[in-house]
């Protein structure tokens, strides 16, 4: 049964921006080929800039492979870049260049980020990357993710208006700042 609460707590396998003990933790389940996820990205960045150390942001993969044929490859590219400490760089690049996705584009993105190309190609095939993405996806399903982007504020699913003002209000309310 779907729950409106986060099942898998934030852990050492997550991609985190900010400090773990921040009063607000915002988790996004997203798909790099999803247009709505792309729209949410600058809103999240604006909230991060405004809230600073008050906000811990976590991104988890939720590729909808049936709807978005390049979503899984994009998630694998982000995870492979993460093994070279460039997850967030690839994350940002993927959303910025979402309309350019094609089977040949991933190495071009890796070159743009100056990744070690041999390591990147090898890591793309790593079962650890597949497991990480599947773990994120399964945790999302168990937590009640039923569309993307799907956000959790301090462990509770946020189903409100995705606009900046409404989101900010929900974050402040959750943290009682």
Coordinates of C-alpha atoms in Angstrom, one line a residue:
X1 CA 0.0 0.0 0.0
X2 CA 1.3 3.5 -0.9
X3 CA 2.2 5.6 2.1
X4 CA 2.5 9.4 2.1
X5 CA 5.7 9.1 4.2
X6 CA 9.3 8.4 3.2
X7 CA 10.1 4.8 3.8
X8 CA 13.9 4.9 3.2
X9 CA 15.6 7.5 5.4
X10 CA 18.3 9.7 4.0
X11 CA 21.5 7.7 4.1
X12 CA 25.1 7.6 2.9
X13 CA 24.1 6.4 -0.5
X14 CA 22.1 9.5 -1.3
X15 CA 23.2 12.5 -3.2
X16 CA 23.0 15.4 -0.7
X17 CA 23.4 19.1 -0.9
X18 CA 23.6 20.9 2.4
X19 CA 24.0 19.5 5.9
X20 CA 22.1 16.4 7.2
X21 CA 21.1 18.1 10.4
X22 CA 19.4 21.0 8.7
X23 CA 15.9 21.8 10.0
X24 CA 14.4 21.1 6.6
X25 CA 15.2 18.0 4.5
X26 CA 13.7 18.1 0.9
X27 CA 13.9 14.9 -1.1
X28 CA 13.0 14.8 -4.7
X29 CA 12.3 11.7 -6.7
X30 CA 12.9 12.7 -10.3
X31 CA 13.5 11.7 -13.8
X32 CA 16.0 13.5 -16.0
X33 CA 13.8 13.4 -19.1
X34 CA 10.7 14.6 -17.3
X35 CA 9.7 18.2 -18.4
X36 CA 8.1 18.9 -15.0
X37 CA 11.2 17.8 -13.1
X38 CA 13.2 20.2 -15.3
X39 CA 10.7 23.0 -14.4
X40 CA 11.1 22.2 -10.7
X41 CA 14.9 22.4 -10.8
X42 CA 15.3 26.2 -10.7
X43 CA 12.6 26.4 -8.0
X44 CA 14.6 24.0 -5.8
X45 CA 17.8 26.0 -6.6
X46 CA 16.2 29.2 -5.6
X47 CA 15.0 27.7 -2.3
X48 CA 18.5 26.3 -1.7
X49 CA 20.0 29.7 -2.3
X50 CA 17.5 31.4 0.0
X51 CA 17.5 28.9 2.8
X52 CA 21.2 28.1 2.8
X53 CA 22.2 25.9 5.7
X54 CA 18.5 25.6 6.8
X55 CA 17.9 23.2 3.9
X56 CA 19.3 19.8 3.1
X57 CA 18.4 18.7 -0.5
X58 CA 18.4 15.1 -1.6
X59 CA 17.9 13.8 -5.2
X60 CA 16.8 10.2 -5.8
X61 CA 16.3 8.6 -9.2
X62 CA 12.9 7.6 -10.4
X63 CA 13.3 7.0 -14.1
X64 CA 10.0 6.3 -15.9
X65 CA 11.4 4.1 -18.6
X66 CA 8.1 3.5 -20.4
X67 CA 7.4 7.2 -20.8
X68 CA 10.9 8.5 -21.1
X69 CA 13.2 6.3 -23.2
X70 CA 16.4 8.1 -22.1
X71 CA 15.6 8.5 -18.4
X72 CA 17.5 5.4 -17.3
X73 CA 20.6 6.2 -19.4
X74 CA 20.5 9.7 -18.0
X75 CA 20.3 8.4 -14.4
X76 CA 23.2 6.0 -15.1
X77 CA 25.2 8.9 -16.5
X78 CA 24.6 10.9 -13.4
X79 CA 25.5 8.0 -11.1
X80 CA 28.7 7.3 -13.1
X81 CA 29.6 11.0 -12.9
X82 CA 29.0 10.7 -9.2
X83 CA 31.7 8.1 -8.9
X84 CA 34.1 10.8 -10.0
X85 CA 32.5 13.4 -7.6
X86 CA 30.6 15.1 -10.3
X87 CA 27.1 14.0 -9.7
X88 CA 25.6 17.4 -9.2
X89 CA 27.5 18.7 -12.2
X90 CA 26.0 16.0 -14.4
X91 CA 22.6 16.5 -12.7
X92 CA 22.6 20.1 -13.7
X93 CA 23.9 19.4 -17.2
X94 CA 21.2 16.8 -17.8
X95 CA 18.4 19.1 -16.9
X96 CA 20.0 22.0 -18.9
X97 CA 20.4 19.9 -22.0
X98 CA 17.3 17.6 -21.6
X99 CA 16.1 18.2 -25.2
X100 CA 19.4 17.0 -26.6
X101 CA 19.1 13.4 -25.2
X102 CA 20.1 10.7 -27.6
X103 CA 22.0 7.4 -27.4
X104 CA 25.2 9.1 -28.4
X105 CA 25.0 12.1 -26.0
X106 CA 26.2 10.7 -22.7
X107 CA 29.9 10.6 -23.6
X108 CA 29.7 14.1 -24.9
X109 CA 28.3 15.2 -21.5
X110 CA 31.1 13.3 -19.7
X111 CA 33.7 15.1 -21.9
X112 CA 32.1 18.4 -21.2
X113 CA 32.5 17.7 -17.4
X114 CA 36.1 16.6 -18.0
X115 CA 35.4 13.1 -16.6
X116 CA 37.9 10.3 -16.9
X117 CA 36.3 8.7 -20.0
X118 CA 37.5 5.2 -19.5
X119 CA 36.3 5.2 -15.9
X120 CA 33.0 6.7 -17.0
X121 CA 32.4 4.0 -19.7
X122 CA 33.3 1.3 -17.3
X123 CA 31.1 2.7 -14.5
X124 CA 28.1 2.9 -16.8
X125 CA 28.2 -0.9 -16.9
X126 CA 28.6 -1.3 -13.1
X127 CA 26.0 -3.3 -11.3
X128 CA 26.4 -0.9 -8.4
X129 CA 24.9 1.9 -10.5
X130 CA 22.0 -0.3 -11.6
X131 CA 21.4 -1.3 -8.0
X132 CA 21.5 2.3 -6.7
X133 CA 18.9 3.4 -9.3
X134 CA 16.7 0.4 -8.6
X135 CA 17.0 1.0 -4.8
X136 CA 15.9 4.7 -5.3
X137 CA 13.1 3.6 -7.5
X138 CA 11.8 0.8 -5.2
X139 CA 12.0 3.1 -2.2
X140 CA 10.0 5.7 -4.1
X141 CA 7.3 3.1 -5.0
X142 CA 7.1 2.0 -1.3
X143 CA 6.9 5.6 -0.2
X144 CA 4.0 6.3 -2.5
X145 CA 5.6 8.1 -5.4
X146 CA 2.9 8.1 -8.0
X147 CA 4.2 10.9 -10.3
X148 CA 7.3 13.0 -10.8
X149 CA 8.7 15.1 -9.6
X150 CA 7.6 13.9 -6.1
X151 CA 8.9 15.7 -3.1
X152 CA 9.1 14.9 0.6
X153 CA 9.6 17.6 3.2
X154 CA 11.0 16.2 6.4
X155 CA 9.8 12.7 5.5
X156 CA 6.2 13.6 4.5
X157 CA 5.1 13.8 0.9
X158 CA 4.3 17.2 -0.4
X159 CA 1.3 17.2 -2.7
X160 CA 0.8 21.0 -2.8
X161 CA 1.3 23.6 -5.4
X162 CA 4.8 23.4 -7.0
X163 CA 5.2 27.1 -7.3
X164 CA 8.1 28.8 -5.5
X165 CA 5.9 30.7 -3.0
X166 CA 3.8 27.7 -2.1
X167 CA 6.8 25.4 -1.8
X168 CA 8.6 27.9 0.4
X169 CA 5.6 28.3 2.7
X170 CA 5.4 24.5 3.0
X171 CA 9.1 24.3 3.8
X172 CA 8.8 27.0 6.5
X173 CA 5.7 25.4 8.0
X174 CA 7.5 22.0 8.1
X175 CA 10.4 23.4 10.0
X176 CA 8.6 26.0 12.0
X177 CA 11.3 28.6 11.1

